[in-house]
XYZ file of C-alpha atoms in Angstrom:
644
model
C 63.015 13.235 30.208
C 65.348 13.455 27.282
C 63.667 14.778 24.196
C 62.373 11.718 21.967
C 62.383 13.863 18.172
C 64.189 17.020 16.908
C 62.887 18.923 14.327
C 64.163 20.487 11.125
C 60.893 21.861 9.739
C 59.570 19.176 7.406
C 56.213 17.076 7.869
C 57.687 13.533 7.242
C 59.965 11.268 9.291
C 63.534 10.617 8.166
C 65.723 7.534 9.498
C 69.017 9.202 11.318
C 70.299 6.336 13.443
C 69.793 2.734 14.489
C 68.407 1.043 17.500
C 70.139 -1.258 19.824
C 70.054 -4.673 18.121
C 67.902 -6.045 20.803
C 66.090 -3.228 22.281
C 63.936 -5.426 24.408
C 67.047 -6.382 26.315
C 67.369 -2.451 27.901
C 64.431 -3.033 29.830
C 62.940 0.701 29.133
C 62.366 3.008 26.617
C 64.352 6.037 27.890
C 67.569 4.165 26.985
C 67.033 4.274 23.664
C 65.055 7.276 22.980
C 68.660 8.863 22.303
C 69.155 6.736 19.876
C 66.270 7.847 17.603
C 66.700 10.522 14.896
C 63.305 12.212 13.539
C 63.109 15.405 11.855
C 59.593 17.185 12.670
C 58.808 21.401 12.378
C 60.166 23.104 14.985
C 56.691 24.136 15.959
C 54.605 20.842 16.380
C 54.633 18.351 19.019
C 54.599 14.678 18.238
C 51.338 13.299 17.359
C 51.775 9.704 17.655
C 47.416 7.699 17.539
C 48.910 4.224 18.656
C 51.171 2.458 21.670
C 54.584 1.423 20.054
C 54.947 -2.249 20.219
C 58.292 -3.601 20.711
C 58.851 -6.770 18.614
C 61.936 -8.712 18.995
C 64.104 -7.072 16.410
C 62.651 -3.648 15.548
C 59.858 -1.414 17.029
C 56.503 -1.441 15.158
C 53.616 1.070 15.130
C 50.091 -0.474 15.714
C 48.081 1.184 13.139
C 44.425 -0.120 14.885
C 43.178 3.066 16.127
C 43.067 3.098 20.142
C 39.217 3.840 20.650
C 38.538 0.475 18.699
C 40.042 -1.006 22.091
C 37.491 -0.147 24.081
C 34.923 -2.653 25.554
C 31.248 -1.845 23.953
C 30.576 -0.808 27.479
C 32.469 2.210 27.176
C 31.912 3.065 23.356
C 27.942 3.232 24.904
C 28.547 5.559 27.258
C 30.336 7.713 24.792
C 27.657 7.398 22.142
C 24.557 8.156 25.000
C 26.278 11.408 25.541
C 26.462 12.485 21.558
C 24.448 15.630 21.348
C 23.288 15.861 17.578
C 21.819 14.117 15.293
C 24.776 14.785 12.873
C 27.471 13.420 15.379
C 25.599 10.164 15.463
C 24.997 9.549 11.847
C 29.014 10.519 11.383
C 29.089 7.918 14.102
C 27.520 4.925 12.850
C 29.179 5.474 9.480
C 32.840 4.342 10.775
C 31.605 0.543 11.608
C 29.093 -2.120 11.494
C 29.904 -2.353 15.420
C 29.025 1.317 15.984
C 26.297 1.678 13.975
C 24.668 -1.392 16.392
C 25.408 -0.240 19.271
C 24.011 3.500 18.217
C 21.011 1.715 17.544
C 20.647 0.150 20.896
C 20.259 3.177 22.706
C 17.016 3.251 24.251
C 15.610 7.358 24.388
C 15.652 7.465 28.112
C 19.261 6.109 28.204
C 20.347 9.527 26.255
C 21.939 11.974 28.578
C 20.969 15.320 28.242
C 23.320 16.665 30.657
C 25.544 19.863 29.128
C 28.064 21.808 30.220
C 26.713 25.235 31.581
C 28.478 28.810 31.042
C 27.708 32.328 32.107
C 29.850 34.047 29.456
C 28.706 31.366 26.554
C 25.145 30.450 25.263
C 25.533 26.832 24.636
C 24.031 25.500 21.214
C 23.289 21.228 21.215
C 24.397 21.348 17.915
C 20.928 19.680 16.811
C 18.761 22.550 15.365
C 16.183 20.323 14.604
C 15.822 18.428 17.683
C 12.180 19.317 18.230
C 10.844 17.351 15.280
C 12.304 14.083 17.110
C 8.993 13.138 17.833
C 6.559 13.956 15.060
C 7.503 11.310 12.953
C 6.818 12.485 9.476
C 8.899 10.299 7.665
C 8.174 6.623 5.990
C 10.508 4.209 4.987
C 9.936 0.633 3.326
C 12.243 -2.229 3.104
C 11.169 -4.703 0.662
C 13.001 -8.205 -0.030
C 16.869 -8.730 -0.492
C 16.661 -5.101 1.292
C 15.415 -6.095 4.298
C 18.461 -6.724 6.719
C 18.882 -6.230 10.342
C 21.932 -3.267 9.304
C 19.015 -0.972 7.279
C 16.914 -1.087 10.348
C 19.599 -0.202 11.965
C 20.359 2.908 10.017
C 17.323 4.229 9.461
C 16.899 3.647 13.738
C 19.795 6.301 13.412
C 19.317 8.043 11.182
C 15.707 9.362 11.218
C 15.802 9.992 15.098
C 17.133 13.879 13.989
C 15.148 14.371 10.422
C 12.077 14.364 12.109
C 11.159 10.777 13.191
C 10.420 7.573 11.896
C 6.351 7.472 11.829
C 5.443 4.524 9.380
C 7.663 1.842 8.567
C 6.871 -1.135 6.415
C 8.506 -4.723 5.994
C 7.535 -6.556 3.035
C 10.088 -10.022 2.941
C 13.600 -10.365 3.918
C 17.168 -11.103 2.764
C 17.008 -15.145 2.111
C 21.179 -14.828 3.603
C 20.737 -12.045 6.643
C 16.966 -11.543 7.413
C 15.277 -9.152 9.475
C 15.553 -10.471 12.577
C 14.645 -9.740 16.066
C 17.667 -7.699 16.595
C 16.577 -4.913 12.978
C 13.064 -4.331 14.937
C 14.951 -3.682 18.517
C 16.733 -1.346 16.721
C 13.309 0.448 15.461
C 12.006 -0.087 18.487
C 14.880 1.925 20.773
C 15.640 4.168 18.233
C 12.220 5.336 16.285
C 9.828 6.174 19.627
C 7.774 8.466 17.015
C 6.955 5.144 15.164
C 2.940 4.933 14.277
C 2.442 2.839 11.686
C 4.315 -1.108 11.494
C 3.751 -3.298 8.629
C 5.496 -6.835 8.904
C 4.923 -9.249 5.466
C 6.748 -12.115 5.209
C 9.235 -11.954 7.891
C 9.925 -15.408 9.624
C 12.252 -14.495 11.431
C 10.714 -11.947 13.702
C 9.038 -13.130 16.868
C 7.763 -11.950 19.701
C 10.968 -10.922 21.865
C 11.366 -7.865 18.498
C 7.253 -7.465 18.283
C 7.547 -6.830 22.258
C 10.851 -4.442 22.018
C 8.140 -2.346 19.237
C 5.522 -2.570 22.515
C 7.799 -1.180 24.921
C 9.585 1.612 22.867
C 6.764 2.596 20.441
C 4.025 3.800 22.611
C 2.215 6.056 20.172
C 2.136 3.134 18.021
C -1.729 3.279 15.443
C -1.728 0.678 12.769
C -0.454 -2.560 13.036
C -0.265 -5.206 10.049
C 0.993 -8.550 10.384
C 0.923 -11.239 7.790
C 2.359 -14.387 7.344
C 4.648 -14.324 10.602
C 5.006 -17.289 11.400
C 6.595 -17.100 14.938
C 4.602 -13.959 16.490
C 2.010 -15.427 19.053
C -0.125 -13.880 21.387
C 2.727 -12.624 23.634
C 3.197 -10.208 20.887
C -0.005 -8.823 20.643
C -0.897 -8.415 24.521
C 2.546 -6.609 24.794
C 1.361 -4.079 22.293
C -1.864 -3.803 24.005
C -0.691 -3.044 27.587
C 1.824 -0.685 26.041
C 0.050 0.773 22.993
C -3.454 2.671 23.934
C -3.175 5.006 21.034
C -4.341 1.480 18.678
C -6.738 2.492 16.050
C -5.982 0.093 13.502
C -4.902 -3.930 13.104
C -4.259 -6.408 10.798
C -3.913 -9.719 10.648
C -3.179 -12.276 8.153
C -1.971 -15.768 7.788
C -0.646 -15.585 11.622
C -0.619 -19.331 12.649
C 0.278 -18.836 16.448
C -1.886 -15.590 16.976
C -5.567 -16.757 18.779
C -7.814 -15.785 21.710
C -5.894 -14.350 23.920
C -4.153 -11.578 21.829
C -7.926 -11.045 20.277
C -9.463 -10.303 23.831
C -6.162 -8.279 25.088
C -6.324 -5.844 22.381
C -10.407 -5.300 22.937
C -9.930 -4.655 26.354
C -7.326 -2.725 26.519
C -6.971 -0.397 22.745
C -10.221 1.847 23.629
C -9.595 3.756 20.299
C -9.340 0.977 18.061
C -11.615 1.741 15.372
C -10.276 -1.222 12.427
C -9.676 -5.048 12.345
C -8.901 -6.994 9.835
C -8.376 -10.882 10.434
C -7.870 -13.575 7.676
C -6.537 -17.247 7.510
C -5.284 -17.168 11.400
C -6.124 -21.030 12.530
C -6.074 -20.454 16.471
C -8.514 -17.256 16.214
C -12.328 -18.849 17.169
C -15.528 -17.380 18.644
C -13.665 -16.777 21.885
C -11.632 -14.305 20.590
C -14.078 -12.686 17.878
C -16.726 -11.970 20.412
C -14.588 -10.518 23.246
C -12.736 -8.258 21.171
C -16.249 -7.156 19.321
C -18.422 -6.947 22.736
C -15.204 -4.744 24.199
C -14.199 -3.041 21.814
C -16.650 0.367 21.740
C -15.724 1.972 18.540
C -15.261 -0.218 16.112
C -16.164 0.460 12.862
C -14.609 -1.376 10.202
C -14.298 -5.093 10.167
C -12.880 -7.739 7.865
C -13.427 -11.567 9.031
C -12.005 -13.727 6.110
C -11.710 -17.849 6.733
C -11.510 -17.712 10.164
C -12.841 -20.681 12.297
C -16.134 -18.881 13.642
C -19.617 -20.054 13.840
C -23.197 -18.454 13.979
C -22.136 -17.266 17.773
C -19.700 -14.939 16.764
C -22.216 -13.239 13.768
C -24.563 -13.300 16.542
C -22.344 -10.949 18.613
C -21.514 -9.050 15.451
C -24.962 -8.204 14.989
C -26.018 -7.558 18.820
C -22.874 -4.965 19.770
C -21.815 -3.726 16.913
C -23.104 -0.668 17.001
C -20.541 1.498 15.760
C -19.830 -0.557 12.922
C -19.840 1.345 9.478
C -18.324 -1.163 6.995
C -18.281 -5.343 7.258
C -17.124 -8.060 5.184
C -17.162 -11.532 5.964
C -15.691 -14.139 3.379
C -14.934 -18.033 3.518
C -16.713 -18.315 6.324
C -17.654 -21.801 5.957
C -19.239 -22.532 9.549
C -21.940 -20.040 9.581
C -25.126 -20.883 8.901
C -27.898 -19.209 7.346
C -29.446 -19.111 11.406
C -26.346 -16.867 12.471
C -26.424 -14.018 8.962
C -30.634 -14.005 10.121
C -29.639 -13.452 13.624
C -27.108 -10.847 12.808
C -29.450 -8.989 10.342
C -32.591 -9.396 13.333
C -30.769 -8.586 16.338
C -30.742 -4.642 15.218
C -27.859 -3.605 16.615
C -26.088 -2.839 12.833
C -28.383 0.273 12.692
C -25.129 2.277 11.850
C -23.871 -0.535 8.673
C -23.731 1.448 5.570
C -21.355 -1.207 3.741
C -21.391 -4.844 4.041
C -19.565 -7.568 1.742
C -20.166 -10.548 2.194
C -17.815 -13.775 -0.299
C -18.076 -17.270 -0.400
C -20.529 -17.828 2.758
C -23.510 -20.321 2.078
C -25.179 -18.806 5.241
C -26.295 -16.361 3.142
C -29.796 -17.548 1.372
C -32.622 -15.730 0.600
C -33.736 -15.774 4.188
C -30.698 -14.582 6.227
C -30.525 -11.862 2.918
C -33.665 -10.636 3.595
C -33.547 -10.327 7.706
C -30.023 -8.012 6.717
C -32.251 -5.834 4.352
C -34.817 -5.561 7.343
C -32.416 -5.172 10.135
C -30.045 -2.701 8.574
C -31.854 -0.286 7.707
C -28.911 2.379 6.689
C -27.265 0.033 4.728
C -26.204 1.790 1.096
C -24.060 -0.757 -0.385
C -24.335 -4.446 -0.447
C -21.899 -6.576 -2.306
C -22.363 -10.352 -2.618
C -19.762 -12.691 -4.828
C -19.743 -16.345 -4.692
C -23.172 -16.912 -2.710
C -24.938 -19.452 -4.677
C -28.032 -19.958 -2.479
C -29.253 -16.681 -3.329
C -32.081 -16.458 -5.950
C -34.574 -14.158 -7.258
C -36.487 -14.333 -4.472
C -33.898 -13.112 -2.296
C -32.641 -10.391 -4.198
C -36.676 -8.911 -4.538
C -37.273 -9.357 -1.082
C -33.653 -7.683 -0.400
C -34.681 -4.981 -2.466
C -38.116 -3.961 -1.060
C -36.254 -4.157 2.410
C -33.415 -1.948 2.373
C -34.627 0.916 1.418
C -31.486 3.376 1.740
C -29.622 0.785 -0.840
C -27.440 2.966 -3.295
C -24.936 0.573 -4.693
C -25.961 -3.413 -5.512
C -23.130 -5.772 -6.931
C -23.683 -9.193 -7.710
C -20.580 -11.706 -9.021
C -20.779 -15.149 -9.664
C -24.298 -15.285 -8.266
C -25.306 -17.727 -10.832
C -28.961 -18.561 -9.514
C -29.823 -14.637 -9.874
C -31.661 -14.688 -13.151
C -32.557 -11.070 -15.639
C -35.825 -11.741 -14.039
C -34.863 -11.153 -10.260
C -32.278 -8.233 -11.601
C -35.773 -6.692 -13.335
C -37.861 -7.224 -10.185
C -34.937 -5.953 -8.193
C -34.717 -2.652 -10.149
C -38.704 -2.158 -9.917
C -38.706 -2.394 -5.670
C -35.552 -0.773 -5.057
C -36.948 2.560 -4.077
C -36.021 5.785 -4.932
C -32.368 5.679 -3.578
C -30.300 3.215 -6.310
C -27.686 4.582 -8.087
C -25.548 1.875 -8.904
C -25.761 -2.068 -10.384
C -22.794 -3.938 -10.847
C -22.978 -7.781 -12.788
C -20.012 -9.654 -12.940
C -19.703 -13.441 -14.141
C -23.500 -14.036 -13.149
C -24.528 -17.093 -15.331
C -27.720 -17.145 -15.148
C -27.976 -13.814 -16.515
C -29.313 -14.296 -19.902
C -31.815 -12.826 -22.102
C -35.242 -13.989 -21.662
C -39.128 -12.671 -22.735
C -40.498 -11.275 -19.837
C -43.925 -12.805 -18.375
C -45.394 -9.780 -17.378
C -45.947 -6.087 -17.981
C -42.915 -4.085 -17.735
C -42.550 -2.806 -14.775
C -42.315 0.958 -13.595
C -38.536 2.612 -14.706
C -36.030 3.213 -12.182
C -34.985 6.890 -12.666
C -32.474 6.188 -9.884
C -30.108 4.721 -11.309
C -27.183 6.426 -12.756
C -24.856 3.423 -13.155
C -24.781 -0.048 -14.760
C -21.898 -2.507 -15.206
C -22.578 -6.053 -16.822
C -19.313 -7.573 -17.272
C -18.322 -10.796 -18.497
C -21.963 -12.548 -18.372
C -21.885 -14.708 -21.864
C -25.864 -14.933 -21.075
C -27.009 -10.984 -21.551
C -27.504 -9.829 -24.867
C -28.978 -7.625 -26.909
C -32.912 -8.449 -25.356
C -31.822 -8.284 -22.042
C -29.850 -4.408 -22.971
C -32.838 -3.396 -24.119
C -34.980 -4.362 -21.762
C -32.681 -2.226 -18.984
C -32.453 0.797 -21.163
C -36.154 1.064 -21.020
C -36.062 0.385 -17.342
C -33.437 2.487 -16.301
C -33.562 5.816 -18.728
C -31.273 8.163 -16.283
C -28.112 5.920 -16.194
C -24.772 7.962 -17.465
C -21.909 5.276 -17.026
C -22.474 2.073 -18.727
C -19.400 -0.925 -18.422
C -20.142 -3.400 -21.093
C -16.652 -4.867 -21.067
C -16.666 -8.694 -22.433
C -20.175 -8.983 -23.490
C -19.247 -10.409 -26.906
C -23.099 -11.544 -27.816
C -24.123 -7.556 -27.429
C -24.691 -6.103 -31.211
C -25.608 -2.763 -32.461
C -29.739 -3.719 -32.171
C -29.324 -4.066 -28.851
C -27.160 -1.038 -28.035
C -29.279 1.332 -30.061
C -32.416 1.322 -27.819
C -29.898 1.386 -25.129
C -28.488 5.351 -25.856
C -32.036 6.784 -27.447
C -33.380 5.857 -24.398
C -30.779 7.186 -21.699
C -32.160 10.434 -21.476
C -29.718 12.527 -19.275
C -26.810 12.110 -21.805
C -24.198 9.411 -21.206
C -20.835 10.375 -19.778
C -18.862 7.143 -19.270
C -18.653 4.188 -21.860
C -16.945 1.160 -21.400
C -17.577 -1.805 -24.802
C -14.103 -3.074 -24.459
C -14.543 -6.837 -25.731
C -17.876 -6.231 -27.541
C -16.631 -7.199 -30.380
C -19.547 -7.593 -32.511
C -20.470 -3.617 -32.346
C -20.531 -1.370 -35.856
C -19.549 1.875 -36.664
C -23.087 2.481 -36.289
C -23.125 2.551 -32.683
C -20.063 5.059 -32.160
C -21.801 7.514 -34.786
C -25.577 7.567 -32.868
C -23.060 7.637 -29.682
C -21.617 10.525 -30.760
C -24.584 12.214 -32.169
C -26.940 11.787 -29.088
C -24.404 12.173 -26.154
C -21.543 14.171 -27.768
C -22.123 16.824 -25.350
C -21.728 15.177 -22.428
C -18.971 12.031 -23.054
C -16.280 11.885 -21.182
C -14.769 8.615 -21.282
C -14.680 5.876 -24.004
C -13.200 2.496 -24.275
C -13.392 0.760 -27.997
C -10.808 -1.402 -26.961
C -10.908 -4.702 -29.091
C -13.688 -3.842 -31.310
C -12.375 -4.905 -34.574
C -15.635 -3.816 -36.487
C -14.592 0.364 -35.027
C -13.198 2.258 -38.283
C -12.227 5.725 -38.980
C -15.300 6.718 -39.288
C -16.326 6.729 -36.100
C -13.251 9.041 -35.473
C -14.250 11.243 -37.645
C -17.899 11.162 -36.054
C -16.405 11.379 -32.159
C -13.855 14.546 -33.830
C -17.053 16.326 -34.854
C -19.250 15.903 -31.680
C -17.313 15.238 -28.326
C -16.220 18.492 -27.306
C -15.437 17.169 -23.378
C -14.064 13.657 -24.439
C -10.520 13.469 -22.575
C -10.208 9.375 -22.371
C -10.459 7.779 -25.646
C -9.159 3.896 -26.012
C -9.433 2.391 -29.576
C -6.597 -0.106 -28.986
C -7.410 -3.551 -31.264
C -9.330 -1.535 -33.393
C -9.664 -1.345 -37.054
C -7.677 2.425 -36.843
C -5.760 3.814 -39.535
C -3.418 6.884 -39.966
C -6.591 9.060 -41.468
C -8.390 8.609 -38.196
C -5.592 9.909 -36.023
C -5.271 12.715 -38.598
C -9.421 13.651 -38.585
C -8.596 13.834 -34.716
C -5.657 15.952 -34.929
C -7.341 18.242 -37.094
C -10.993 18.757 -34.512
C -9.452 21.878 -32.601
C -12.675 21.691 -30.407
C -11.330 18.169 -28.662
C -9.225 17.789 -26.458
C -7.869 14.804 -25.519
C -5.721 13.998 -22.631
C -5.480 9.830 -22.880
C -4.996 8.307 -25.966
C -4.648 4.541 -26.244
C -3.946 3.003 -30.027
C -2.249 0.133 -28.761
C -2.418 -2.940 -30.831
C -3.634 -0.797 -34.086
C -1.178 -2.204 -36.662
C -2.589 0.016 -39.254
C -0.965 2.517 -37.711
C 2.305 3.829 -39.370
C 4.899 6.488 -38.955
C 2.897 8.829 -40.971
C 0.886 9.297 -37.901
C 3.688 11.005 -36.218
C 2.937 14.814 -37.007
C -0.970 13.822 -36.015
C 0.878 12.696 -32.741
C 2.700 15.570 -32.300
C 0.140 17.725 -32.654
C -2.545 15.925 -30.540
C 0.313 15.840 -28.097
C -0.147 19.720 -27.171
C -2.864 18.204 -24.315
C -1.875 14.618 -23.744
C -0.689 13.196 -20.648
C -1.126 9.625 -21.637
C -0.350 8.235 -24.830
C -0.215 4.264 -25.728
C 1.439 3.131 -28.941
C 2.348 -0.431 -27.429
C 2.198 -2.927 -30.473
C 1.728 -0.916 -32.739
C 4.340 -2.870 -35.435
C 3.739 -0.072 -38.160
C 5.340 2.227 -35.904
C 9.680 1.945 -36.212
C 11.723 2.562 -33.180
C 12.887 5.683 -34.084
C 9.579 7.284 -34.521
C 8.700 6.388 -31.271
C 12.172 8.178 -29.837
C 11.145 11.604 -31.731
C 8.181 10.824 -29.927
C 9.682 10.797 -26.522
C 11.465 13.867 -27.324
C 9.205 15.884 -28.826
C 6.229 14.845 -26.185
C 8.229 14.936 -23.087
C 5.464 15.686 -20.956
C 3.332 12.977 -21.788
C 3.344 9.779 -20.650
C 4.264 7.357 -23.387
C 3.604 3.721 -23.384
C 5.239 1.841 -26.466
């Protein structure tokens, strides 16, 4: 064969010559070859990627590289036998079209075959191969980030860097949306995977959902919520393929019923969590076979689903590893099926139970729960209107392991059923939360008071117009051992009613919360600070407009362990930040003075200097304070978190 190029010892191609005028017409190439003059080093071949392609007049060189011509069929079996980690990321970095069909490889389609050596240890080139399947790492895709190509990638590229192990959806891309295709990906690439959130995701069904099933064995937690076209294929999939199932979620799933329900109680012995909410198709059929099946159970959540007293009935007869339950919207159950549930004994292992907008909850049903579960600690009841007094006495003599008790917009729960409440509770209350209970208001008592609940250690009223400054009184002489008080939005509480409150807490007050009591006095903070200095922690002033500097100067000279102080909205000038900057004995770590327009730039040096311990600081509206005061701020304070 004639030689095609002669070289003269330079890199680049120079034109010697000319080809025939029609080169097509000779019929071959070694009839021209002659013809062609190009000047290479002496000691190189010719290194030519791509096929010359004869046109009509000239010869062209096809710059598309070669291995682009190859059918997918044979770029797969390349890509099945890439050893590392490192060769595939490299890999899936050239195209769109490689990095897909990376991602479709399946882990038992990987060959594992290498060449063998006596002289030569081989090395796979993947040092960390071994952590393929401990799936430490977690990666979330959240709106216009959520495409079918990300999945993709991180299919790829976690599979060497330990292993995908929790990976969570949250919307998608309103022009290229996670699709069934993205979760394949996951699902061939990520076999570590243990955790799957999907939020928002319309476009995911059941043939991606399945793919997770089949690929994903070790699969734990699953959450689901508003996906639309995932049905109970989906879920029986993932429960003949996923036995490791200790957690599930469901939300706002309009296809998902019975049958997916039932599968995953049969077949998921360890599941130990469900959660279901707004799912139309899920009924008593469903509830009660995955509850009777399901062994170990111990949290549930049942939130507007289409049950009736049947399903609480089954609740209450074979749930007996059930620790924590809250039922909400439940607007077919009766007060027969909570009575049943709280009679048929079988809760004996219910420490926590919620229970929101169900009118089967009167002061009957309340008081068979009280009876029936009798290790119940904390009961929490919002929006249940048919409870009374009555009830919550009778609830109160009953369950006599009760620690925490919170009541929200429970208007027919008067002071007087909170009182008698507090007197039968036992020995074991340590907590009383009120929130938006109208008919909490203050009232004479008919009767003797009643014997003091040392107990309790906490008590939140928030945002009941009603209590005042009788009704404070009245608990602060009931309950003389309580340390955190939460008076946040009582704005009919004054300083006569708060008074009797701290002389009679006599174990010293560590947490105070009067945000939105705006009607309190310097007077207050000063007795505050004299009688519980020793011991306060935390306090919020925030929006008490009567709070001066003298209270500052009364909280700099007694609270040696306050770290949380928030006087935002208050009456604060640059001589109380100063009287605190000057009390070496305090040391604060959150300040909040936001909304304090009082508050100038002469405060900066007190900030400075108070800065030594903060980690929080909030100057947000404070208009007294110029821009650039606030950027020494930032530089001087630059390990505290400012807020401005």
């Amino acid at each position: 064969m004639p030689t095609l190029v002669n070289y003269s010892g330079d890199d680049e191609f120079y034109s010697g010559g000319s080809f025939y005028p029609n080169p097509m017409d000779l019929g071959c190439m070694f009839s021209i070859v002659s013809q062609v003059d190009v000047y290479c080093p002496p000691s190189k071949r010719p290194r030519i990627s791509a096929p010359f392609i004869f046109g009509r007049n000239e010869l062209e060189l096809d710059k598309k590289p070669s291995i682009e011509v190859l059918p997918d069929e044979c770029l797969f079996e390349i890509f099945r036998r890439l050893d590392g980690g490192k060769e595939k990321s490299s890999c899936a970095c050239v195209s769109k079209r490689w990095l897909m069909l990376l991602s479709s490889i399946r882990k038992a389609e990987i060959c594992h075959e290498l060449p063998v050596s006596n002289d030569v240890d081989m090395v796979t080139g993947d040092e960390d191969q071994d952590l393929e399947s401990d799936g430490y790492l977690s990666r979330c895709l959240e709106g216009k980030k959520a495409t079918d190509i990300r999945l993709a990638a991180i299919a790829v590229g976690t599979s060497s860097r330990g292993g995908l192990g929790k990976l969570s959806i949250r919307g998608s891309n309103s022009l290229r949306g996670v699709t069934n295709l993205g979760l394949s990906s996951i699902a061939h690439g990520c076999p570590s995977l243990k955790a799957l959130t999907l939020w928002n995701v319309p476009y995911i069904g059941d043939d991606g959902l399945s793919e997770i099933a089949k690929g994903c064995n070790l699969l734990e937690k699953l959450d689901l919520c508003q996906c639309p076209t995932i049905s109970n294929k989906s879920l029986i999939a993932i429960a003949e393929n996923c036995p490791n199932l200790t957690s599930l979620n469901i939300e706002s799933c309009s296809k998902i019923g019975n049958e997916g329900l039932e599968a995953i109680g049969r077949l998921c012995p360890k599941l130990h969590s469900v959660s279901i909410k707004d799912c139309p198709l899920v009924r008593d059929h469903g509830v009660s076979n995955l509850l009777s099946t399901a062994s170990m159970l111990s949290k549930v959540k049942l939130q507007s689903v289409n049950i009736t007293d049947f399903s609480l009935a089954v609740i209450g007869h074979y749930g007996k590893a059930i620790t924590n339950l809250v039922l909400s919207g439940l607007q077919n159950v009766s007060e027969r099926g909570f009575w049943v549930m709280g009679n048929a004994q079988g809760l004996q292992k219910l420490t926590s139970l919620t229970v929101t907008s169900c009118r089967g909850i009167t002061d009957v049903s309340l008081e068979a729960i009280g009876k029936g579960c009798i290790n119940l600690k904390q009961m929490c009841l919002r929006k249940c209107c048919f409870v009374s007094n009555n009830g919550m006495v009778a609830f109160a003599k009953a369950a006599g392991s009760l620690e925490c008790l919170q009541l929200e917009e429970c208007n027919r729960v008067t002071l007087s059923g909170i009182v008698g409440a507090l007197s039968n509770c036992g020995t074991k209350l340590k907590s009383l939360t009120l929130v938006k209970c109208m008919g909490i208001r203050d009232m004479a008592l008919g009767f003797a008071m009643p014997s003091p609940c040392t107990s309790l250690r906490s008590l939140s009223v928030r945002y009941c117009p009603g209590f005042g400054t009788a009704g404070l009184a009245m608990v602060g002489k009931l309950c003389p051992q309580i340390q955190h008080v939460d008076l946040s939005g009582l704005c009919g509480i004054t300083d006569a009613g708060l008074l009797p409150l701290l002389e009679s807490c006599e174990a010293g007050l560590v947490k105070v919360n009067l945000s939105g009591c705006f009607n309190i006095t310097d007077d207050v903070i000063l007795a505050l600070a004299r009688l519980h200095g020793g011991t306060l922690e935390l306090l919020n002033l925030e929006g008490c407009r009567k709070i001066t500097d003298a209270s500052l100067v009364a909280i700099a000279d007694n609270c040696l362990l306050l770290n949380d102080l928030d006087v935002s909205k208050c009456a604060i000038t640059d001589s109380g930040v100063a009287v605190l900057s000057c009390a070496e004995q305090l040391s604060l770590q959150v300040l909040s003075l936001s909304g304090c327009s009082k508050i100038s730039n002469k405060s900066m040096p007190f900030l400075e200097k108070l800065g030594k311990n903060l980690v929080g600081l909030n100057v947000q509206h404070c208009n007294s304070i110029s821009s650039s005061t606030v950027e020494l701020l930032l530089d001087s304070l630059w390990k505290c978190d400012i807020l401005s």
